CSV table of C-alpha atoms in Angstrom, one decimal:
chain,number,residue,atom,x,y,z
A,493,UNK,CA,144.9,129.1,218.1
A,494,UNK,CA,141.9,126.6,217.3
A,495,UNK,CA,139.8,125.6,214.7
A,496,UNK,CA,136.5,128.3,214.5
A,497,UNK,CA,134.5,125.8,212.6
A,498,UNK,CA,132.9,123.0,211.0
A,499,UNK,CA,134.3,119.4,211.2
A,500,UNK,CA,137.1,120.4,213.4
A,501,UNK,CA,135.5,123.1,215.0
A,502,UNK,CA,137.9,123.5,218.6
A,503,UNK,CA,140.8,121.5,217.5
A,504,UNK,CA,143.6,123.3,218.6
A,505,UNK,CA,146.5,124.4,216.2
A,506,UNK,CA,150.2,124.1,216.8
A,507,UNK,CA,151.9,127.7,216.3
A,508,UNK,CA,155.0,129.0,216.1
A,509,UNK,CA,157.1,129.6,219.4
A,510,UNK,CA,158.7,132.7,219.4
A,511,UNK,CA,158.7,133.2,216.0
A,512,UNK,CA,157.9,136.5,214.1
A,513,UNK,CA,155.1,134.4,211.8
A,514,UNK,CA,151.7,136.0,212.3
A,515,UNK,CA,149.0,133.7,211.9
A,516,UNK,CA,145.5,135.2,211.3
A,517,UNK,CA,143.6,135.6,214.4
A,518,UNK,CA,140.5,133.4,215.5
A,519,UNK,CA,138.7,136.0,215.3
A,520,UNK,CA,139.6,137.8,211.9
A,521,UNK,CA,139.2,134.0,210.2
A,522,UNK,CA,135.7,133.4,211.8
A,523,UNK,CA,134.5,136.9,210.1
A,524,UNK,CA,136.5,135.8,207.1
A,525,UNK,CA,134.5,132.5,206.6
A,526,UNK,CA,131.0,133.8,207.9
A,527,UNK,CA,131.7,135.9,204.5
A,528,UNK,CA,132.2,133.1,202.3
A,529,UNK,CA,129.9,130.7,204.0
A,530,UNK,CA,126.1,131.4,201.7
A,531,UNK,CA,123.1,130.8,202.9
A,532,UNK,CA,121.7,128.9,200.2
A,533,UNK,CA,124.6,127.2,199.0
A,534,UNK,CA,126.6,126.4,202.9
A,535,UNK,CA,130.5,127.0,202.1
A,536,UNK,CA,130.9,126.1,198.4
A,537,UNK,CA,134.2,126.0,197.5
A,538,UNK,CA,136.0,122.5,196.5
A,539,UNK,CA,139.6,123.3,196.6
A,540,UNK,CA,141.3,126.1,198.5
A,541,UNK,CA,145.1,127.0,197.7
A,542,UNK,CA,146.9,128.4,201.3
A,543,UNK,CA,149.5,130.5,199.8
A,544,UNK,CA,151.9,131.5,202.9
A,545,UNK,CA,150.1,129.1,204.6
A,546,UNK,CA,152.5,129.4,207.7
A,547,UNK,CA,150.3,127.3,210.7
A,548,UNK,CA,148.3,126.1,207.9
A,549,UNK,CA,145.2,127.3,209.2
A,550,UNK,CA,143.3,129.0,206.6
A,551,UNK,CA,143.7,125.7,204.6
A,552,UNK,CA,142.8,123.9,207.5
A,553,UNK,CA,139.7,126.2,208.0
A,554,UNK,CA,138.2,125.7,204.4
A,555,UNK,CA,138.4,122.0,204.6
A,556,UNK,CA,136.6,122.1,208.0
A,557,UNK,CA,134.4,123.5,206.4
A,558,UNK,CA,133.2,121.7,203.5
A,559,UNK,CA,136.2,122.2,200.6
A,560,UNK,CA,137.3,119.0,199.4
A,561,UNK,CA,141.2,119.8,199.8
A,562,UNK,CA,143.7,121.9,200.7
A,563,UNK,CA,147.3,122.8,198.5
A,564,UNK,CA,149.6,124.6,201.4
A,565,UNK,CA,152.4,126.6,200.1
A,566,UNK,CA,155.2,128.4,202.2
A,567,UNK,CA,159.1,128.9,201.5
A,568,UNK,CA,160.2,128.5,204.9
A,569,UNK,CA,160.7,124.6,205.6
A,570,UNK,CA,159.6,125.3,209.8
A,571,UNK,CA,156.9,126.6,208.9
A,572,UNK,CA,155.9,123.2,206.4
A,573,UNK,CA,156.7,121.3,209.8
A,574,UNK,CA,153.9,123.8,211.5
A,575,UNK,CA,151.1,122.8,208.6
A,576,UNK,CA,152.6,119.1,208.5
A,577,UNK,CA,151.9,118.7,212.1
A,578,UNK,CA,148.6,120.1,212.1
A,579,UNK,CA,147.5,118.6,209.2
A,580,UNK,CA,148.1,115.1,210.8
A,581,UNK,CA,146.2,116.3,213.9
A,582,UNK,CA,143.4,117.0,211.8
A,583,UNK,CA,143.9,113.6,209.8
A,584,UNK,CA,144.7,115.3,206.7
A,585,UNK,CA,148.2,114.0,206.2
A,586,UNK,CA,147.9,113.4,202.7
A,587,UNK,CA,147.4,116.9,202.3
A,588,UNK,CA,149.8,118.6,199.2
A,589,UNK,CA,152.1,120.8,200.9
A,590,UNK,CA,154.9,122.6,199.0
A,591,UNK,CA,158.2,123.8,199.7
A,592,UNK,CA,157.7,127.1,197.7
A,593,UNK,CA,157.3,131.0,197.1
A,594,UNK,CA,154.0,131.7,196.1
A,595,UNK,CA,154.7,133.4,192.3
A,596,UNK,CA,156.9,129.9,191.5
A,597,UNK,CA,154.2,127.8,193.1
A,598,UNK,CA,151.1,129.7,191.1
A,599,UNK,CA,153.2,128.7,187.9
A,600,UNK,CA,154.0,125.7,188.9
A,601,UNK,CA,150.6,124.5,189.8
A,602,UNK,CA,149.0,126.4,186.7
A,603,UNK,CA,151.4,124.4,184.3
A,604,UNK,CA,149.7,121.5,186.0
A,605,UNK,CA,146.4,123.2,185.2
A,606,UNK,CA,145.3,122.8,188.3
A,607,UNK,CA,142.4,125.2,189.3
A,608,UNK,CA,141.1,126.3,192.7
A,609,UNK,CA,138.0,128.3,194.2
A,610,UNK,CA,139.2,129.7,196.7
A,611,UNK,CA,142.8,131.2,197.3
A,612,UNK,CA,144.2,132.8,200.6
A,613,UNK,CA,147.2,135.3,200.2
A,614,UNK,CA,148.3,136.3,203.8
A,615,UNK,CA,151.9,137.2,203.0
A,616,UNK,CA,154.4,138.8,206.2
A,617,UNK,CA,153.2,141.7,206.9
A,618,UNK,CA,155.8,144.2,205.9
A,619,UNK,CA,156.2,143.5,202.3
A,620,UNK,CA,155.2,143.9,199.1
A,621,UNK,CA,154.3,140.1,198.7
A,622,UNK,CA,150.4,140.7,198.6
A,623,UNK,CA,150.3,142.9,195.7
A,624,UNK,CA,152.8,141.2,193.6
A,625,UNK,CA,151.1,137.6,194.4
A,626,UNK,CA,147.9,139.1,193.7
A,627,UNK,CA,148.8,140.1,190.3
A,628,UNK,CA,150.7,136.9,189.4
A,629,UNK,CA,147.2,135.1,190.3
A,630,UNK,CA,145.2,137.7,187.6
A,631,UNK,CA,148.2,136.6,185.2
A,632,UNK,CA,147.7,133.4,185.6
A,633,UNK,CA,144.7,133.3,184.2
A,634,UNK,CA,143.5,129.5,185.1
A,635,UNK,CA,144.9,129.0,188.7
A,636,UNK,CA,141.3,131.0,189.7
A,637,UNK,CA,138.5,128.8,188.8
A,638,UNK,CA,136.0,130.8,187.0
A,639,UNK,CA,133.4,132.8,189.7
A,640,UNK,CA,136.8,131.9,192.0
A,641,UNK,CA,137.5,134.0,195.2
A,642,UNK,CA,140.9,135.2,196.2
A,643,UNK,CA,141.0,136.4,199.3
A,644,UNK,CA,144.3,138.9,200.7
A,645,UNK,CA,145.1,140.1,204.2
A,646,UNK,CA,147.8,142.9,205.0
A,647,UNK,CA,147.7,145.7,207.1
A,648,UNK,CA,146.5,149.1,207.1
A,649,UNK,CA,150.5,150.4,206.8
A,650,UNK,CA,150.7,148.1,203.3
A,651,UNK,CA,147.1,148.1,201.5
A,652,UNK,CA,146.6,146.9,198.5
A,653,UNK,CA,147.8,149.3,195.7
A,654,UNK,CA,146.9,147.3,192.7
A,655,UNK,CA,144.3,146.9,190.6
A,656,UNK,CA,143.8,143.1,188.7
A,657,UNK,CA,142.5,143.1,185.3
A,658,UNK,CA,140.5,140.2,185.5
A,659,UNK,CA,139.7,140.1,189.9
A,660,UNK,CA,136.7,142.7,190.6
A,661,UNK,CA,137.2,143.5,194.1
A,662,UNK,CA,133.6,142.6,195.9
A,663,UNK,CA,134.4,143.1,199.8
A,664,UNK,CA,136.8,144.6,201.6
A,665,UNK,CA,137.1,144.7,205.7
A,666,UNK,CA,139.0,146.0,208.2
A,667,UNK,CA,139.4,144.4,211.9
A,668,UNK,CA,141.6,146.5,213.9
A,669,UNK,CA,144.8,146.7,212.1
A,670,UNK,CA,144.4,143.7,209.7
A,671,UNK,CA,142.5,144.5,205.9
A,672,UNK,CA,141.0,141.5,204.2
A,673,UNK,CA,140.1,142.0,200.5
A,674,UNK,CA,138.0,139.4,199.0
A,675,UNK,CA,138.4,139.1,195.0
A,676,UNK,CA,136.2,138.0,192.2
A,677,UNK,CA,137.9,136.0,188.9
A,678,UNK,CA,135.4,138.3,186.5
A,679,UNK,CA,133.6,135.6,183.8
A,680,UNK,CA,135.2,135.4,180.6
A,681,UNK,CA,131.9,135.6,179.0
């Protein structure tokens, strides 16, 4: 697994050895980001929230990119070492990393009113954790920076079943067996 692009385009990513954590393929996240990169505008998002973060990579990714900083969250404390140890191969070691479920870490970092355009969901596979993060994002109701994207992978055998009040859903792919949906925080005008 490797950097696709931008400043750390080809750096290569530690993963997990014989572990059951999935990280999204190279080539799923270079489809992902030739979505969000425009034209006009190159890749402009600021800050990115990696929720699962797992290798880190998506994180990683945006701030290769262009986005000023990362926030990496994942409950198990290996995978922190994972996104700790690639961060510092990618000199970000000051990165904020946090020892978290995503729904407590979404609270948490809204009570801190801290905002981000750009937010990756790529919960385990098998579970309900994309829907139920997805909608804890829509209630929070500041985490999403206004015109914010939130962006969910799963699988065809656990889609998204929801539908967020205040996300419009503008995209949605499928690459294999992987679905990515990309969100929209609708303006509160």
């Amino acid at each position: 697994m490797r950097v696709v692009g931008g400043r750390f385009k080809g750096r290569r990513l530690c993963e997990f050895a014989g572990r059951s954590i999935r990280p999204t393929s190279d080539k799923v996240r270079q489809a992902l980001f030739n979505i969000l990169y425009h034209p006009d505008e190159g890749f402009g998002f600021r800050r990115a929230l990696d929720l699962f973060a797992g290798t880190g990579a998506m994180g990683i990714e945006a701030v290769s990119r262009g986005a000023q900083e990362a926030v990496f969250v994942d409950i198990d404390p290996s995978a922190l070492s994972v996104v700790r140890k690639n961060l510092e191969s990618c000199g970000l070691g000051n990165s904020q990393v946090l020892l978290s479920g995503a729904r407590e870490a979404i609270n948490r970092l809204s009570m801190r009113h801290e905002q981000f355009d750009l937010i990756f969901i790529d919960p385990p596979y098998a579970s309900t954790l994309a829907n139920e993060t997805l909608m804890a994002i829509d209630a929070s109701k500041s985490i999403l920076s206004e015109d914010g994207l939130c962006v969910v992978e799963t699988v065809r055998r656990t889609p998204i079943t929801i539908e967020p009040n205040g996300l419009q859903l503008i995209d949605e792919r499928r690459y294999g067996d992987t679905l990515i949906y990309i969100y929209k925080k609708e303006s509160s005008q």
